[in-house]
Coordinates of C-alpha atoms and ligand atoms in Angstrom, one line a residue:
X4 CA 77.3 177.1 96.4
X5 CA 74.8 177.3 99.0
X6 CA 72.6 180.0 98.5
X7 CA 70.7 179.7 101.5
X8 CA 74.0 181.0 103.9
X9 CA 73.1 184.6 102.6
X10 CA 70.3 186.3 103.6
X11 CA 69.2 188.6 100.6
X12 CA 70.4 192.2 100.3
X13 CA 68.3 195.2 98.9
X14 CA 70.2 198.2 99.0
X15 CA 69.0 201.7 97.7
X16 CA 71.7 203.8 96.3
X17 CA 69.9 207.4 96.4
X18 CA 72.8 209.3 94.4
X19 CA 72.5 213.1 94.6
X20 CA 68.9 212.7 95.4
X21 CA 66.5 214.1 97.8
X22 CA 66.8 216.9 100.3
X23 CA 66.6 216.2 104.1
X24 CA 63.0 217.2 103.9
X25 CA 62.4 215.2 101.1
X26 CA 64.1 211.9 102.2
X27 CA 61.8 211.6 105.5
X28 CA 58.6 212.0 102.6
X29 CA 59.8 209.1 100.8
X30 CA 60.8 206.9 103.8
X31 CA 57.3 207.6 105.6
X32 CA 55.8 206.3 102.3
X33 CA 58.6 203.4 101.9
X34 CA 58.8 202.5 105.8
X35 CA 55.2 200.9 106.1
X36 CA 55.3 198.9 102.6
X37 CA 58.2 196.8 103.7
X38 CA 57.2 196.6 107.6
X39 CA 56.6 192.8 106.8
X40 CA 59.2 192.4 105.2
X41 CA 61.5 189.8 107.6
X42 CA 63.9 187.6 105.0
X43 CA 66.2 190.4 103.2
X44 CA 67.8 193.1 104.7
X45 CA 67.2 196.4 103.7
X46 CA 69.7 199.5 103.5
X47 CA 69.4 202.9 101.9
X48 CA 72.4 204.9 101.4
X49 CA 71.4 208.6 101.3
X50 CA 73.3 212.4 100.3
X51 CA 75.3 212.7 103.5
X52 CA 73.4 215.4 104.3
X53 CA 70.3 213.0 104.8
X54 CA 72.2 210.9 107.0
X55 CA 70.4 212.3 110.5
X56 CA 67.3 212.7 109.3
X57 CA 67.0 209.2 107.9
X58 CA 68.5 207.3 111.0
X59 CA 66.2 209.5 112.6
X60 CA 63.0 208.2 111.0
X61 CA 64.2 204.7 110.3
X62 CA 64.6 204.0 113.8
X63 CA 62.8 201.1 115.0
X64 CA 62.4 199.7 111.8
X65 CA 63.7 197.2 109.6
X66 CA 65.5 199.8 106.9
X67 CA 69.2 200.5 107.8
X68 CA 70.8 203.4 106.5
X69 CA 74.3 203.6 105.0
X70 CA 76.5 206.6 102.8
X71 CA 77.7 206.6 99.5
X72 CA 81.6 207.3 100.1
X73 CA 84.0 207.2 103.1
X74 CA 87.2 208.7 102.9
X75 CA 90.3 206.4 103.8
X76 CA 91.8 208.6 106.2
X77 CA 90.8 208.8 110.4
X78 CA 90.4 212.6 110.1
X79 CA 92.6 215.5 109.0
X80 CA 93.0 217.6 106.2
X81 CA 90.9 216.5 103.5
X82 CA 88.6 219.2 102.3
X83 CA 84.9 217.7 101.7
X84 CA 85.1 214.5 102.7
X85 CA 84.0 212.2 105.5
X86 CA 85.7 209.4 108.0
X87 CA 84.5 206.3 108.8
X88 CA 84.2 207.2 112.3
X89 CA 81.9 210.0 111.9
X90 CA 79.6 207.9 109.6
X91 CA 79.3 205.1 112.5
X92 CA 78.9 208.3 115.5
X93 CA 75.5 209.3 113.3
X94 CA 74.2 206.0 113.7
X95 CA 75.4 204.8 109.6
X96 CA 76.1 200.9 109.4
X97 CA 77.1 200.8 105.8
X98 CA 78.5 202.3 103.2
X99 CA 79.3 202.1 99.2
X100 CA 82.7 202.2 97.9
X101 CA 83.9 202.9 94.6
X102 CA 80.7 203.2 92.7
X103 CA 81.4 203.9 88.9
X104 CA 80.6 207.2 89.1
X105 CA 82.9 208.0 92.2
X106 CA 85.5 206.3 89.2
X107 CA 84.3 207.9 86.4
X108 CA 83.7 211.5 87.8
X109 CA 86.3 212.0 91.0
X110 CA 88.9 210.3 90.0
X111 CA 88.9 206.7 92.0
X112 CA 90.9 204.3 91.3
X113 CA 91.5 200.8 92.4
X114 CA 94.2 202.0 94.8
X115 CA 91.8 204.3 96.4
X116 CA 88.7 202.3 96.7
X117 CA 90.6 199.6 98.3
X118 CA 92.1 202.3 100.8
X119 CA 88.8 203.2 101.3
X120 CA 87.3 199.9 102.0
X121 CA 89.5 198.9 104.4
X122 CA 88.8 202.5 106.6
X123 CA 85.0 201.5 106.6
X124 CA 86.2 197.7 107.1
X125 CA 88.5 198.9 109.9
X126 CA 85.9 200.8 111.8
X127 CA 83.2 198.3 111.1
X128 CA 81.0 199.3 108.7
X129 CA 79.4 197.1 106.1
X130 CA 81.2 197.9 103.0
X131 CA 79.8 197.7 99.5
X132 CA 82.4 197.4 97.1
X133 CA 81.3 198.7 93.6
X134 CA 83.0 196.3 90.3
X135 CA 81.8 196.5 86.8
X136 CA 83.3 196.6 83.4
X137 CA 82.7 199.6 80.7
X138 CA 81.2 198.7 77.2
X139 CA 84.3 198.3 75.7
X140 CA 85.5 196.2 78.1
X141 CA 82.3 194.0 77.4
X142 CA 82.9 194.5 73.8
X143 CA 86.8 193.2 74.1
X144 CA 85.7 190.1 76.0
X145 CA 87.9 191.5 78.9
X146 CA 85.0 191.5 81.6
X147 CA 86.5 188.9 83.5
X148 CA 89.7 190.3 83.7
X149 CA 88.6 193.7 84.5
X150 CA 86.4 192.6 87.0
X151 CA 88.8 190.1 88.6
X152 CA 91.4 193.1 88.9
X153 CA 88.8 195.1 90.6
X154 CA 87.8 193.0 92.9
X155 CA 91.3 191.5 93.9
X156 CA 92.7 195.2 94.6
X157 CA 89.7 196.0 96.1
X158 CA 90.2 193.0 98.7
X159 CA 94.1 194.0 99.2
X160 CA 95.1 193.7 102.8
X161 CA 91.3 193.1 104.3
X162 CA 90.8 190.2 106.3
X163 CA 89.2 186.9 106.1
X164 CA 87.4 188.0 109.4
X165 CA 86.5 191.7 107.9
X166 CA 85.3 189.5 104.7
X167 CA 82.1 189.4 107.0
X168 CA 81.1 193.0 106.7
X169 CA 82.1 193.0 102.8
X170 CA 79.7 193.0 100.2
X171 CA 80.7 192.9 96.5
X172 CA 78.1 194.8 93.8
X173 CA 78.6 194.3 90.6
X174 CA 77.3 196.6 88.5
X175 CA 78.1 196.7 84.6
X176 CA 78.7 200.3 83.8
X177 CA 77.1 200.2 80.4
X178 CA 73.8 199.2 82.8
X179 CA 73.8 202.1 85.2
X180 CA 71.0 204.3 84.7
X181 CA 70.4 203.2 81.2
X182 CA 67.4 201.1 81.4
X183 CA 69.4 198.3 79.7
X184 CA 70.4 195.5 82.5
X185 CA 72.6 192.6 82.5
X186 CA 70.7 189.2 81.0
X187 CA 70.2 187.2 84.5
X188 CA 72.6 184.9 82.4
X189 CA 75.3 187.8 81.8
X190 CA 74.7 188.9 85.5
X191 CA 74.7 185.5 87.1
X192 CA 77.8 184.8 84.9
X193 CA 80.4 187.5 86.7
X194 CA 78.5 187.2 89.8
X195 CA 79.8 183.6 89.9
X196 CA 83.3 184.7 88.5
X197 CA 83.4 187.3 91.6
X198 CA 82.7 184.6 94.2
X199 CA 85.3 182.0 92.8
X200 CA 88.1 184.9 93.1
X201 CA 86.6 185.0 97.1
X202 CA 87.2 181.3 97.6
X203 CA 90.6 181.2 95.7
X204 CA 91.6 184.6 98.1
X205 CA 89.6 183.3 101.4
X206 CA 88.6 179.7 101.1
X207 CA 85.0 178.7 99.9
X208 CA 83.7 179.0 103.2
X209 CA 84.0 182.5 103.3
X210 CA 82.4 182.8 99.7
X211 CA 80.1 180.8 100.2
X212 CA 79.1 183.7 103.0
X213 CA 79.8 186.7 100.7
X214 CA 76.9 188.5 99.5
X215 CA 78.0 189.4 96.3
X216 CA 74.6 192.0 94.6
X217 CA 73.6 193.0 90.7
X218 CA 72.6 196.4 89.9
X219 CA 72.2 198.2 86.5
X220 CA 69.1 198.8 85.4
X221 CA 67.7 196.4 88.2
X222 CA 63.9 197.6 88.7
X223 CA 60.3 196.2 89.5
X224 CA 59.8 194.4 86.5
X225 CA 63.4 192.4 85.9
X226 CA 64.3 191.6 89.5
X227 CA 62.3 188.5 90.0
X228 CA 64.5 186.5 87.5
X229 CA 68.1 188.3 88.5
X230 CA 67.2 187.8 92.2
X231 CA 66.3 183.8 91.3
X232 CA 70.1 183.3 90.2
X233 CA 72.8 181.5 92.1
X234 CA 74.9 184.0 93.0
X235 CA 72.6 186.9 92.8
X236 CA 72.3 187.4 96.7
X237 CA 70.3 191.1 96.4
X238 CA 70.6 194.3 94.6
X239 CA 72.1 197.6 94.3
X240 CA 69.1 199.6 93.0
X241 CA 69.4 203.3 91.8
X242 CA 66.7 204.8 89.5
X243 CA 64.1 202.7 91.3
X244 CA 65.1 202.7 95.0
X245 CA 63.7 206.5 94.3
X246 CA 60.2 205.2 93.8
X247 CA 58.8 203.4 97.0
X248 CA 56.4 201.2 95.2
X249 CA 59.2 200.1 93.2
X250 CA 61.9 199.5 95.7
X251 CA 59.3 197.5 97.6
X252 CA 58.6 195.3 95.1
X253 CA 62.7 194.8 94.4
X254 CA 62.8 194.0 98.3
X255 CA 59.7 191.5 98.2
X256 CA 60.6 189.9 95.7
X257 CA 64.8 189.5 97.5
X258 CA 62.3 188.3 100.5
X259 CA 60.6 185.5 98.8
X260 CA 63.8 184.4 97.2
Ligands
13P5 P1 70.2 202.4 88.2 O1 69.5 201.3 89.0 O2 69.6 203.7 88.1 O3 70.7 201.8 86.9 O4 71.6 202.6 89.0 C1 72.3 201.6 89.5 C2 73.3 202.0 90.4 O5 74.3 202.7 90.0 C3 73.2 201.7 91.8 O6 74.4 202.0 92.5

């Protein structure tokens, strides 16, 4: 596999962080110590409620700025929640779907991430599919399995040409927010497992061109090695995409790599 057909892929995943007010602070500190940056793209995906102001403020730059959940539906009666379209109107070009917590906490399922996906995919939004086994699945050798189901329903129906705006994260549970990642070996492992489901679904030319990212834990000091492996095209950074110094080093190093 040719690494050198993805461009590397930081992405910030803000969670229920930061108020309006306090999202334009940390992106005036963030947006000048990754001006130079020019080899890895760079999203946040912010509270919806930060949407505007961060679009606002990352205008110009090289920072895109994405959501953390799209409903499936166009529009209609579905208390809370937010269409595709509406995302794209604010100036939003990507967005995370089925993040462990969304599956944990509100109920998603497979079914539902993959409706999900293929809204943003439909209205063409860069779409960041979240896959990751629990402990127990770990600890039953099953992370294959539960990984390859994941990913396969999650890809049900989309197209080989909508495979462009997909981008596959996977993120161990038992790593989220725990301060324990992956081993680059572990990670690099079901990374590579991920990609060879693409090829046998969409041909290897397609995922070959699949940015498929690692999160869990991922922060300034463990990135360099993750981001060195094969099919490690990026991250998906949580705890540390909260701390500008930190996320810039995570996106440095993605831009050396
Ligand atoms: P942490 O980086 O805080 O472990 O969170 C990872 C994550 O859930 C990103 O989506």
């Amino acid at each position: 596999m040719n690494k050198s057909l993805r461009k590397p892929l930081v992405v910030g995943n803000w969670k229920m962080n930061k108020t309006p007010h306090e999202c334009v602070e940390l992106l005036d500190e963030l947006i000048p110590m990754v001006s130079e940056v020019d080899r890895a793209d760079i999203v946040v995906c912010v509270p919806f409620v930060d949407l505007c102001s961060a679009v606002e403020k990352t205008r110009g730059t090289n920072i895109r700025v994405g959501a953390q959940n799209v409903h499936s539906a166009p529009k209609g009666s579905f208390t809370g929640e937010i269409s595709a379209e509406m995302l794209l109107e604010i100036g939003a070009t990507s967005v995370i779907v089925g993040h462990s917590e969304r599956r944990t906490y509100f109920g998603e399922t497979d079914e539902t991430v993959n409706l999900r996906a293929r809204a943003a995919l439909d209205a063409g939004l860069q779409t960041i599919i979240c896959v990751g086994e629990t402990l127990t699945d770990r600890d039953a050798g099953i992370t294959e399995e539960v990984v390859g189901l994941q990913t396969k329903i999650a890809l049900q129906n989309v197209s080989a040409e909508q495979m462009a705006n997909v981008v596959i994260a996977y993120e161990p549970v038992w790593a989220i927010g725990t301060g324990r990642n992956a081993s680059t070996a572990q990670a690099q492992e079901v990374c590579a497992q991920i990609r060879s489901i693409i090829g046998k679904i969409y041909g290897d030319f397609i995922a070959d061109r699949t940015h498929i990212l690692y999160g869990g834990s991922m922060n300034a000091a463990n990135c360099a090695d993750l981001l060195n492996e094969a099919d490690i095209d990026g991250g998906l950074i949580g705890g540390a995409s909260l701390k500008p110094v930190d996320f810039t080093v995570i996106v440095k190093a993605a831009n050396n790599n």
